[in-house]
Amino acid sequence: MRFVFWVWMSLVPSAAFAGELLAVVNDALVHDAELSAASAEIRIEREEVPLARAALLPRLDGGWGRAYNQITTENQPTAKYWQNGWMVTLTQPVFDWERWVELRQASIASAKAELQYASTWQALVLRSANAYFDLLAASQELGRASDYLRAVSEQYDLTQRLQAGGEATVIDAQEALSRLSEAQLRRQDATRTLESRRRALETLTGRPVTLESVISPMRTRPWLKSQSLQQWVHQAETRSFPVQLGQLEVRIAGEDTEKARAQRYPVVSFSASHAPSGAAAGYSDPTTTNSAMLTISAPLFTGGANRARLRQATAGEEKAEHKLLAATRKSAADAREWFQRLNWARERSNSLRDIARLNESALQATRMGYQAGSRSNLDVLRAQELLFSSRGEQAKAQYEMLTAFLALKAEVASLGLGDIQVLDAWLTSDAQVN
């Protein structure tokens, strides 16, 4: 699993050539504390492998001591003396299956930590990109609210002039004033939303964010062409991070079962020691003790503890398998949902683009009719409302389409900075077109 981490890191492009979206994502990756904690967790779990391996390797211990001896022999004077000595002890496990299982588990835990880091990394990329889209959407909404306020203000001024000339009624003026107050409130709400979205994004990046991109409603989206639904579902069932983590949990649970079985196996170990002792202040000559021993130990009776541990581990393995099945089903369902949302948002965006064009033509015709006397002031206000509402819904559908695409990529664990870079270039080119 270690290759997952390096594959993700190889997708990081140079920030010097990044647009604002890519810069936002890169800054969020650097600034996020949760991602840094996941990185530290990788280093922690990697050390479990050498620790588990050390339990299988020889161990050499040394020591020194000073002992007081008193020897009492019948019909002999009591001998009392101090004696210095040092000792070197070598121990080596010959057969301990539980330790071998722990070594395998340590490798799996290290791979799990790297996979969790990749999952956290991708989730942060998705979250920061969506936060940037939210800010773009709020900025565009503020622009539309300002345009709507300007249009309603012009209509209100026109209504007042017509009323002064006797060509408009008091009701027309009141309707225009009511729409003007509503437009002012809408602009205030859009301003507050923009500031809230800006603060949320700055919390992720740790710096002020500038807006350089807007989405052109006329631009084609060749890079949004998706594969078939079944391909996305299959990838989600096999490659999504919840599924991969669930597979590792099943392996860990299987090793727990094997470790529970290993407690019934004998343990064979070898030990050797070398212990020279110094002279005992004239009472004894220097002595050296060498020993070597091969020991075999096996549990004879544990009161049913080993059988209980085995049943417990088997149940844990079954639990992990059921959780993997649930994660697989959920990933498949989420992939289907995001695939449908992507297609729905694309179709809705295309339909709303046509509706916005029709509403714009209708507004122009209504204004001409109002000046000619065939349309009322309320008709103009309604036409303005429909136009700006359809434009807002179209922009919302476009951002929903982008969000669904990124979420679909994330669902199959394939969202990388390469996708963000392509999207960033697409947004930048849109800004140039406009």
Tab-separated table of C-alpha atoms in Angstrom:
chain	number	residue	atom	x	y	z
A	1	MET	CA	0.000	0.000	0.000
A	2	ARG	CA	2.942	2.357	0.300
A	3	PHE	CA	2.757	3.037	-3.435
A	4	VAL	CA	-0.603	4.792	-2.840
A	5	PHE	CA	1.117	7.580	-0.919
A	6	TRP	CA	3.775	8.185	-3.573
A	7	VAL	CA	1.245	8.040	-6.427
A	8	TRP	CA	-0.775	10.775	-4.758
A	9	MET	CA	2.310	12.865	-4.129
A	10	SER	CA	3.435	12.498	-7.746
A	11	LEU	CA	0.238	14.237	-8.833
A	12	VAL	CA	1.256	17.495	-7.138
A	13	PRO	CA	2.141	20.061	-9.838
A	14	SER	CA	4.290	23.112	-9.365
A	15	ALA	CA	2.402	25.837	-7.492
A	16	ALA	CA	4.251	28.498	-9.493
A	17	PHE	CA	2.049	27.679	-12.501
A	18	ALA	CA	-1.132	27.221	-10.521
A	19	GLY	CA	-4.309	29.229	-10.956
A	20	GLU	CA	-6.361	30.323	-8.004
A	21	LEU	CA	-8.246	27.038	-7.571
A	22	LEU	CA	-5.074	24.959	-7.621
A	23	ALA	CA	-3.344	27.430	-5.306
A	24	VAL	CA	-6.280	27.186	-2.889
A	25	VAL	CA	-6.085	23.388	-2.839
A	26	ASN	CA	-2.295	23.396	-2.401
A	27	ASP	CA	-2.503	25.907	0.459
A	28	ALA	CA	-5.211	23.843	2.150
A	29	LEU	CA	-3.007	20.755	1.918
A	30	VAL	CA	-0.166	22.615	3.596
A	31	HIS	CA	-2.322	24.333	6.220
A	32	ASP	CA	-4.606	21.493	7.340
A	33	ALA	CA	-3.771	20.124	10.787
A	34	GLU	CA	-5.776	16.924	10.349
A	35	LEU	CA	-3.729	16.015	7.284
A	36	SER	CA	-0.507	16.694	9.197
A	37	ALA	CA	-1.744	14.426	11.979
A	38	ALA	CA	-2.434	11.670	9.438
A	39	SER	CA	1.102	12.117	8.113
A	40	ALA	CA	2.493	11.718	11.627
A	41	GLU	CA	0.356	8.610	12.066
A	42	ILE	CA	2.124	7.067	9.075
A	43	ARG	CA	5.494	7.551	10.751
A	44	ILE	CA	4.124	6.076	13.984
A	45	GLU	CA	2.742	2.950	12.329
A	46	ARG	CA	5.860	2.412	10.231
A	47	GLU	CA	7.878	1.997	13.407
A	48	GLU	CA	5.628	-0.882	14.456
A	49	VAL	CA	7.277	-3.065	11.809
A	50	PRO	CA	10.856	-2.872	13.191
A	51	LEU	CA	9.454	-3.214	16.719
A	52	ALA	CA	7.651	-6.435	15.800
A	53	ARG	CA	10.693	-7.669	13.892
A	54	ALA	CA	12.934	-7.005	16.895
A	55	ALA	CA	10.879	-9.473	18.943
A	56	LEU	CA	12.042	-12.218	16.564
A	57	LEU	CA	15.735	-11.290	16.534
A	58	PRO	CA	18.421	-12.217	19.105
A	59	ARG	CA	18.639	-10.094	22.222
A	60	LEU	CA	21.859	-9.499	24.123
A	61	ASP	CA	21.757	-8.115	27.668
A	62	GLY	CA	24.630	-7.257	29.969
A	63	GLY	CA	24.904	-6.280	33.602
A	64	TRP	CA	27.179	-5.866	36.608
A	65	GLY	CA	26.517	-6.520	40.243
A	66	ARG	CA	28.086	-6.530	43.691
A	67	ALA	CA	26.896	-9.248	46.090
A	68	TYR	CA	27.313	-9.832	49.805
A	69	ASN	CA	27.777	-13.505	50.700
A	70	GLN	CA	27.573	-15.245	54.088
A	71	ILE	CA	28.416	-18.943	54.266
A	72	THR	CA	27.792	-20.843	57.505
A	73	THR	CA	29.212	-24.370	57.813
A	74	GLU	CA	28.855	-26.627	60.844
A	75	ASN	CA	32.006	-26.756	62.948
A	76	GLN	CA	33.522	-24.108	60.681
A	77	PRO	CA	33.770	-20.355	61.120
A	78	THR	CA	31.217	-18.289	59.187
A	79	ALA	CA	32.585	-16.791	55.965
A	80	LYS	CA	31.391	-13.305	55.084
A	81	TYR	CA	32.593	-11.488	51.982
A	82	TRP	CA	31.702	-9.134	49.096
A	83	GLN	CA	32.009	-10.268	45.498
A	84	ASN	CA	31.825	-8.356	42.193
A	85	GLY	CA	30.675	-9.862	38.917
A	86	TRP	CA	29.257	-9.124	35.482
A	87	MET	CA	27.000	-11.115	33.161
A	88	VAL	CA	26.167	-11.309	29.446
A	89	THR	CA	22.923	-13.055	28.432
A	90	LEU	CA	21.803	-14.007	24.917
A	91	THR	CA	18.192	-14.962	24.177
A	92	GLN	CA	16.787	-16.056	20.831
A	93	PRO	CA	13.213	-17.121	20.036
A	94	VAL	CA	13.374	-20.320	18.008
A	95	PHE	CA	9.653	-20.765	17.399
A	96	ASP	CA	6.958	-18.299	18.498
A	97	TRP	CA	4.135	-18.182	15.978
A	98	GLU	CA	2.313	-15.359	17.781
A	99	ARG	CA	5.267	-13.025	17.234
A	100	TRP	CA	5.337	-13.856	13.526
A	101	VAL	CA	1.648	-12.995	13.288
A	102	GLU	CA	2.283	-9.686	15.067
A	103	LEU	CA	4.937	-8.856	12.472
A	104	ARG	CA	2.415	-9.397	9.662
A	105	GLN	CA	-0.138	-7.283	11.521
A	106	ALA	CA	2.383	-4.460	11.875
A	107	SER	CA	2.885	-4.406	8.105
A	108	ILE	CA	-0.877	-4.260	7.557
A	109	ALA	CA	-1.242	-1.458	10.128
A	110	SER	CA	1.451	0.550	8.327
A	111	ALA	CA	-0.374	0.118	5.014
A	112	LYS	CA	-3.638	1.123	6.705
A	113	ALA	CA	-2.105	4.358	8.012
A	114	GLU	CA	-0.895	5.264	4.523
A	115	LEU	CA	-4.319	4.496	3.075
A	116	GLN	CA	-6.000	6.644	5.727
A	117	TYR	CA	-3.629	9.473	4.855
A	118	ALA	CA	-4.555	9.159	1.170
A	119	SER	CA	-8.246	9.199	2.110
A	120	THR	CA	-7.790	12.297	4.286
A	121	TRP	CA	-5.759	13.938	1.531
A	122	GLN	CA	-8.443	13.334	-1.079
A	123	ALA	CA	-11.229	14.468	1.246
A	124	LEU	CA	-9.361	17.726	1.861
A	125	VAL	CA	-8.862	18.280	-1.870
A	126	LEU	CA	-12.581	17.752	-2.417
A	127	ARG	CA	-13.552	19.959	0.531
A	128	SER	CA	-11.276	22.846	-0.475
A	129	ALA	CA	-12.380	22.678	-4.129
A	130	ASN	CA	-16.041	22.748	-3.075
A	131	ALA	CA	-15.331	25.663	-0.733
A	132	TYR	CA	-13.793	27.550	-3.655
A	133	PHE	CA	-16.818	26.751	-5.819
A	134	ASP	CA	-19.074	28.002	-3.033
A	135	LEU	CA	-17.127	31.248	-2.966
A	136	LEU	CA	-17.361	31.596	-6.752
A	137	ALA	CA	-21.079	30.903	-6.618
A	138	ALA	CA	-21.547	33.479	-3.850
A	139	SER	CA	-19.551	36.042	-5.848
A	140	GLN	CA	-21.649	35.446	-8.936
A	141	GLU	CA	-24.826	35.616	-6.885
A	142	LEU	CA	-23.712	38.993	-5.526
A	143	GLY	CA	-23.093	40.156	-9.084
A	144	ARG	CA	-26.547	38.995	-10.168
A	145	ALA	CA	-28.140	40.607	-7.109
A	146	SER	CA	-26.372	43.874	-7.930
A	147	ASP	CA	-27.510	43.693	-11.552
A	148	TYR	CA	-31.034	42.924	-10.437
A	149	LEU	CA	-30.990	45.835	-7.996
A	150	ARG	CA	-29.734	48.114	-10.744
A	151	ALA	CA	-32.465	46.965	-13.138
A	152	VAL	CA	-35.181	47.323	-10.517
A	153	SER	CA	-33.840	50.773	-9.551
A	154	GLU	CA	-33.978	51.882	-13.174
A	155	GLN	CA	-37.520	50.564	-13.455
A	156	TYR	CA	-38.448	52.357	-10.229
A	157	ASP	CA	-36.982	55.637	-11.510
A	158	LEU	CA	-38.827	55.184	-14.786
A	159	THR	CA	-42.073	54.493	-12.929
A	160	GLN	CA	-41.651	57.643	-10.847
A	161	ARG	CA	-41.078	59.752	-13.963
A	162	LEU	CA	-44.108	58.229	-15.630
A	163	GLN	CA	-46.174	58.786	-12.509
A	164	ALA	CA	-45.106	62.406	-12.439
A	165	GLY	CA	-46.295	62.697	-16.041
A	166	GLY	CA	-49.552	60.954	-15.256
A	167	GLU	CA	-48.701	57.821	-17.242
A	168	ALA	CA	-48.269	55.474	-14.233
A	169	THR	CA	-50.440	54.840	-11.219
A	170	VAL	CA	-49.673	54.903	-7.524
A	171	ILE	CA	-49.989	51.108	-7.499
A	172	ASP	CA	-47.262	50.886	-10.144
A	173	ALA	CA	-44.984	53.011	-7.976
A	174	GLN	CA	-45.724	50.908	-4.897
A	175	GLU	CA	-45.032	47.689	-6.772
A	176	ALA	CA	-41.741	49.074	-8.031
A	177	LEU	CA	-40.804	50.250	-4.533
A	178	SER	CA	-41.662	46.842	-3.086
A	179	ARG	CA	-39.453	45.096	-5.651
A	180	LEU	CA	-36.711	47.641	-4.993
A	181	SER	CA	-36.750	46.874	-1.257
A	182	GLU	CA	-36.714	43.162	-2.029
A	183	ALA	CA	-33.756	43.611	-4.400
A	184	GLN	CA	-31.854	45.585	-1.768
A	185	LEU	CA	-32.460	42.834	0.779
A	186	ARG	CA	-31.353	40.221	-1.736
A	187	ARG	CA	-28.128	42.071	-2.334
A	188	GLN	CA	-27.501	42.352	1.433
A	189	ASP	CA	-28.043	38.614	1.821
A	190	ALA	CA	-25.695	37.914	-1.089
A	191	THR	CA	-23.032	40.138	0.503
A	192	ARG	CA	-23.275	38.339	3.840
A	193	THR	CA	-23.149	34.942	2.121
A	194	LEU	CA	-20.062	35.978	0.171
A	195	GLU	CA	-18.248	37.066	3.307
A	196	SER	CA	-19.209	33.860	5.106
A	197	ARG	CA	-17.959	31.704	2.213
A	198	ARG	CA	-14.768	33.739	2.024
A	199	ARG	CA	-14.067	33.222	5.739
A	200	ALA	CA	-14.690	29.486	5.408
A	201	LEU	CA	-12.203	29.215	2.550
A	202	GLU	CA	-9.620	31.361	4.317
A	203	THR	CA	-9.903	29.030	7.318
A	204	LEU	CA	-8.939	26.143	5.054
A	205	THR	CA	-6.076	27.920	3.284
A	206	GLY	CA	-4.809	30.169	6.082
A	207	ARG	CA	-4.608	33.189	3.749
A	208	PRO	CA	-6.859	35.698	1.962
A	209	VAL	CA	-8.366	34.381	-1.255
A	210	THR	CA	-8.883	36.350	-4.433
A	211	LEU	CA	-11.351	35.439	-7.160
A	212	GLU	CA	-10.086	35.215	-10.716
A	213	SER	CA	-12.516	32.765	-12.316
A	214	VAL	CA	-16.147	32.586	-13.289
A	215	ILE	CA	-17.958	29.912	-15.241
A	216	SER	CA	-19.030	30.773	-18.761
A	217	PRO	CA	-22.487	29.394	-19.560
A	218	MET	CA	-21.483	29.033	-23.223
A	219	ARG	CA	-18.333	26.953	-22.801
A	220	THR	CA	-18.307	23.262	-23.671
A	221	ARG	CA	-17.109	20.687	-21.152
A	222	PRO	CA	-15.336	17.839	-22.997
A	223	TRP	CA	-13.393	16.820	-19.894
A	224	LEU	CA	-16.646	16.118	-18.040
A	225	LYS	CA	-17.502	13.184	-20.270
A	226	SER	CA	-17.866	10.226	-17.932
A	227	GLN	CA	-17.569	6.508	-18.364
A	228	SER	CA	-20.543	4.180	-18.209
A	229	LEU	CA	-22.373	3.815	-14.932
A	230	GLN	CA	-21.305	0.197	-14.481
A	231	GLN	CA	-17.639	1.141	-14.826
A	232	TRP	CA	-17.954	3.755	-12.085
A	233	VAL	CA	-19.857	1.335	-9.839
A	234	HIS	CA	-17.274	-1.418	-10.339
A	235	GLN	CA	-14.424	0.951	-9.522
A	236	ALA	CA	-16.261	2.165	-6.416
A	237	GLU	CA	-16.822	-1.413	-5.231
A	238	THR	CA	-13.134	-2.270	-5.584
A	239	ARG	CA	-11.139	0.965	-5.239
A	240	SER	CA	-12.981	3.347	-2.936
A	241	PHE	CA	-11.131	4.188	0.253
A	242	PRO	CA	-13.828	2.775	2.573
A	243	VAL	CA	-13.658	-0.511	0.667
A	244	GLN	CA	-9.854	-0.651	0.731
A	245	LEU	CA	-9.812	0.167	4.441
A	246	GLY	CA	-12.461	-2.482	5.015
A	247	GLN	CA	-10.324	-5.039	3.195
A	248	LEU	CA	-7.401	-4.224	5.462
A	249	GLU	CA	-9.657	-4.551	8.517
A	250	VAL	CA	-10.636	-8.031	7.340
A	251	ARG	CA	-6.961	-8.963	7.016
A	252	ILE	CA	-6.198	-7.590	10.472
A	253	ALA	CA	-9.140	-9.510	11.944
A	254	GLY	CA	-7.903	-12.675	10.224
A	255	GLU	CA	-4.490	-12.180	11.798
A	256	ASP	CA	-6.158	-11.719	15.184
A	257	THR	CA	-7.770	-15.112	14.717
A	258	GLU	CA	-4.427	-16.645	13.782
A	259	LYS	CA	-2.822	-15.017	16.821
A	260	ALA	CA	-5.528	-16.505	19.063
A	261	ARG	CA	-4.761	-19.949	17.621
A	262	ALA	CA	-1.030	-19.381	18.140
A	263	GLN	CA	-1.529	-19.138	21.887
A	264	ARG	CA	-2.175	-22.890	21.911
A	265	TYR	CA	1.102	-23.661	20.160
A	266	PRO	CA	4.358	-24.394	21.992
A	267	VAL	CA	7.027	-21.682	22.251
A	268	VAL	CA	10.659	-22.685	21.758
A	269	SER	CA	13.470	-20.363	22.828
A	270	PHE	CA	17.196	-20.526	23.364
A	271	SER	CA	19.221	-18.666	25.987
A	272	ALA	CA	22.910	-18.549	26.928
A	273	SER	CA	24.825	-16.628	29.584
A	274	HIS	CA	28.416	-15.893	30.546
A	275	ALA	CA	29.000	-14.665	34.125
A	276	PRO	CA	32.568	-14.155	35.445
A	277	SER	CA	32.802	-13.291	39.165
A	278	GLY	CA	35.758	-11.605	40.796
A	279	ALA	CA	37.743	-12.787	43.829
A	280	ALA	CA	35.919	-12.598	47.120
A	281	ALA	CA	38.332	-10.554	49.230
A	282	GLY	CA	40.517	-13.548	49.964
A	283	TYR	CA	37.696	-15.911	50.875
A	284	SER	CA	37.017	-17.336	47.447
A	285	ASP	CA	38.737	-17.687	44.105
A	286	PRO	CA	37.374	-16.035	40.935
A	287	THR	CA	34.701	-18.127	39.251
A	288	THR	CA	33.115	-18.091	35.792
A	289	THR	CA	29.705	-19.567	35.053
A	290	ASN	CA	28.628	-20.413	31.470
A	291	SER	CA	25.192	-21.785	30.688
A	292	ALA	CA	23.068	-22.560	27.640
A	293	MET	CA	19.489	-23.746	27.634
A	294	LEU	CA	16.796	-24.650	25.115
A	295	THR	CA	13.296	-24.337	26.560
A	296	ILE	CA	9.961	-25.515	25.270
A	297	SER	CA	6.796	-24.257	26.903
A	298	ALA	CA	3.181	-25.008	26.031
A	299	PRO	CA	-0.123	-24.173	27.702
A	300	LEU	CA	-1.609	-27.230	29.391
A	301	PHE	CA	-4.656	-25.714	31.032
A	302	THR	CA	-5.865	-22.097	30.782
A	303	GLY	CA	-9.364	-22.435	32.170
A	304	GLY	CA	-10.946	-22.050	28.713
A	305	ALA	CA	-9.289	-18.685	28.043
A	306	ASN	CA	-7.715	-19.788	24.757
A	307	ARG	CA	-11.005	-21.119	23.381
A	308	ALA	CA	-12.746	-17.884	24.424
A	309	ARG	CA	-10.105	-15.773	22.686
A	310	LEU	CA	-10.468	-17.844	19.526
A	311	ARG	CA	-14.259	-17.470	19.505
A	312	GLN	CA	-13.880	-13.754	20.121
A	313	ALA	CA	-11.388	-13.353	17.268
A	314	THR	CA	-13.586	-15.372	14.904
A	315	ALA	CA	-16.547	-13.132	15.710
A	316	GLY	CA	-14.354	-10.078	15.090
A	317	GLU	CA	-13.387	-11.457	11.679
A	318	GLU	CA	-17.046	-11.981	10.814
A	319	LYS	CA	-17.817	-8.432	11.947
A	320	ALA	CA	-15.068	-7.021	9.704
A	321	GLU	CA	-16.420	-8.959	6.709
A	322	HIS	CA	-19.937	-7.600	7.262
A	323	LYS	CA	-18.586	-4.052	7.576
A	324	LEU	CA	-16.673	-4.531	4.321
A	325	LEU	CA	-19.854	-5.688	2.624
A	326	ALA	CA	-21.702	-2.617	3.944
A	327	ALA	CA	-18.894	-0.314	2.739
A	328	THR	CA	-18.966	-1.956	-0.701
A	329	ARG	CA	-22.716	-1.494	-1.024
A	330	LYS	CA	-22.566	2.107	0.154
A	331	SER	CA	-19.726	2.968	-2.222
A	332	ALA	CA	-21.670	1.487	-5.134
A	333	ALA	CA	-24.816	3.382	-4.152
A	334	ASP	CA	-22.891	6.647	-3.745
A	335	ALA	CA	-21.259	6.179	-7.146
A	336	ARG	CA	-24.662	5.687	-8.755
A	337	GLU	CA	-26.009	8.755	-6.958
A	338	TRP	CA	-23.145	11.062	-7.995
A	339	PHE	CA	-23.250	9.729	-11.550
A	340	GLN	CA	-26.945	10.555	-11.781
A	341	ARG	CA	-26.416	13.961	-10.176
A	342	LEU	CA	-23.712	14.737	-12.714
A	343	ASN	CA	-25.980	13.908	-15.631
A	344	TRP	CA	-28.980	15.673	-14.088
A	345	ALA	CA	-26.963	18.809	-13.394
A	346	ARG	CA	-25.582	18.840	-16.936
A	347	GLU	CA	-29.028	18.463	-18.474
A	348	ARG	CA	-30.494	21.037	-16.119
A	349	SER	CA	-27.713	23.496	-16.903
A	350	ASN	CA	-28.331	23.167	-20.642
A	351	SER	CA	-32.077	23.611	-20.196
A	352	LEU	CA	-31.685	26.625	-17.908
A	353	ARG	CA	-29.288	28.230	-20.375
A	354	ASP	CA	-32.016	28.132	-23.027
A	355	ILE	CA	-34.597	29.359	-20.509
A	356	ALA	CA	-32.353	32.297	-19.559
A	357	ARG	CA	-32.060	33.281	-23.216
A	358	LEU	CA	-35.821	33.155	-23.628
A	359	ASN	CA	-36.351	35.172	-20.437
A	360	GLU	CA	-33.885	37.792	-21.626
A	361	SER	CA	-35.771	38.141	-24.911
A	362	ALA	CA	-39.059	38.220	-22.988
A	363	LEU	CA	-37.773	41.008	-20.734
A	364	GLN	CA	-36.741	43.134	-23.711
A	365	ALA	CA	-40.134	42.614	-25.340
A	366	THR	CA	-41.949	43.406	-22.082
A	367	ARG	CA	-40.008	46.646	-21.648
A	368	MET	CA	-40.899	47.689	-25.169
A	369	GLY	CA	-44.517	46.801	-24.488
A	370	TYR	CA	-44.473	48.811	-21.273
A	371	GLN	CA	-43.163	51.874	-23.082
A	372	ALA	CA	-45.846	51.347	-25.713
A	373	GLY	CA	-48.521	50.967	-23.065
A	374	SER	CA	-49.428	47.335	-23.780
A	375	ARG	CA	-47.639	45.961	-20.734
A	376	SER	CA	-47.864	46.946	-17.089
A	377	ASN	CA	-45.119	47.851	-14.686
A	378	LEU	CA	-45.741	44.603	-12.814
A	379	ASP	CA	-45.141	42.659	-16.034
A	380	VAL	CA	-41.704	44.244	-16.358
A	381	LEU	CA	-40.842	43.504	-12.746
A	382	ARG	CA	-41.922	39.890	-13.112
A	383	ALA	CA	-39.903	39.503	-16.295
A	384	GLN	CA	-36.837	40.876	-14.524
A	385	GLU	CA	-37.389	38.492	-11.644
A	386	LEU	CA	-37.699	35.499	-13.989
A	387	LEU	CA	-34.547	36.426	-15.887
A	388	PHE	CA	-32.305	36.818	-12.870
A	389	SER	CA	-33.840	33.768	-11.182
A	390	SER	CA	-33.148	31.578	-14.227
A	391	ARG	CA	-29.577	32.864	-14.425
A	392	GLY	CA	-29.057	32.037	-10.759
A	393	GLU	CA	-30.484	28.540	-11.197
A	394	GLN	CA	-28.265	27.971	-14.224
A	395	ALA	CA	-25.129	28.934	-12.296
A	396	LYS	CA	-26.238	26.708	-9.426
A	397	ALA	CA	-26.650	23.772	-11.810
A	398	GLN	CA	-23.176	24.365	-13.239
A	399	TYR	CA	-21.559	24.270	-9.799
A	400	GLU	CA	-23.597	21.189	-8.899
A	401	MET	CA	-22.232	19.559	-12.042
A	402	LEU	CA	-18.627	20.333	-11.073
A	403	THR	CA	-19.182	19.196	-7.490
A	404	ALA	CA	-20.790	15.947	-8.642
A	405	PHE	CA	-17.906	15.246	-11.013
A	406	LEU	CA	-15.272	15.717	-8.309
A	407	ALA	CA	-17.326	13.691	-5.824
A	408	LEU	CA	-17.659	10.878	-8.354
A	409	LYS	CA	-13.897	10.863	-8.899
A	410	ALA	CA	-13.364	10.833	-5.140
A	411	GLU	CA	-15.791	7.947	-4.717
A	412	VAL	CA	-13.496	5.707	-6.795
A	413	ALA	CA	-10.340	7.050	-5.090
A	414	SER	CA	-9.079	8.658	-8.299
A	415	LEU	CA	-9.393	12.366	-7.495
A	416	GLY	CA	-5.970	13.973	-7.724
A	417	LEU	CA	-4.382	17.330	-8.296
A	418	GLY	CA	-4.256	16.500	-11.984
A	419	ASP	CA	-8.055	16.834	-12.080
A	420	ILE	CA	-7.870	20.087	-10.145
A	421	GLN	CA	-5.220	21.405	-12.536
A	422	VAL	CA	-7.377	20.623	-15.580
A	423	LEU	CA	-10.402	22.217	-13.930
A	424	ASP	CA	-8.332	25.228	-12.909
A	425	ALA	CA	-7.153	25.758	-16.493
A	426	TRP	CA	-10.740	25.398	-17.649
A	427	LEU	CA	-11.969	28.043	-15.213
A	428	THR	CA	-9.099	30.379	-16.114
A	429	SER	CA	-9.791	30.046	-19.816
A	430	ASP	CA	-13.443	30.790	-19.119
A	431	ALA	CA	-12.387	33.989	-17.389
A	432	GLN	CA	-10.387	34.922	-20.468
A	433	VAL	CA	-13.342	34.184	-22.759
A	434	ASN	CA	-15.557	36.465	-20.721
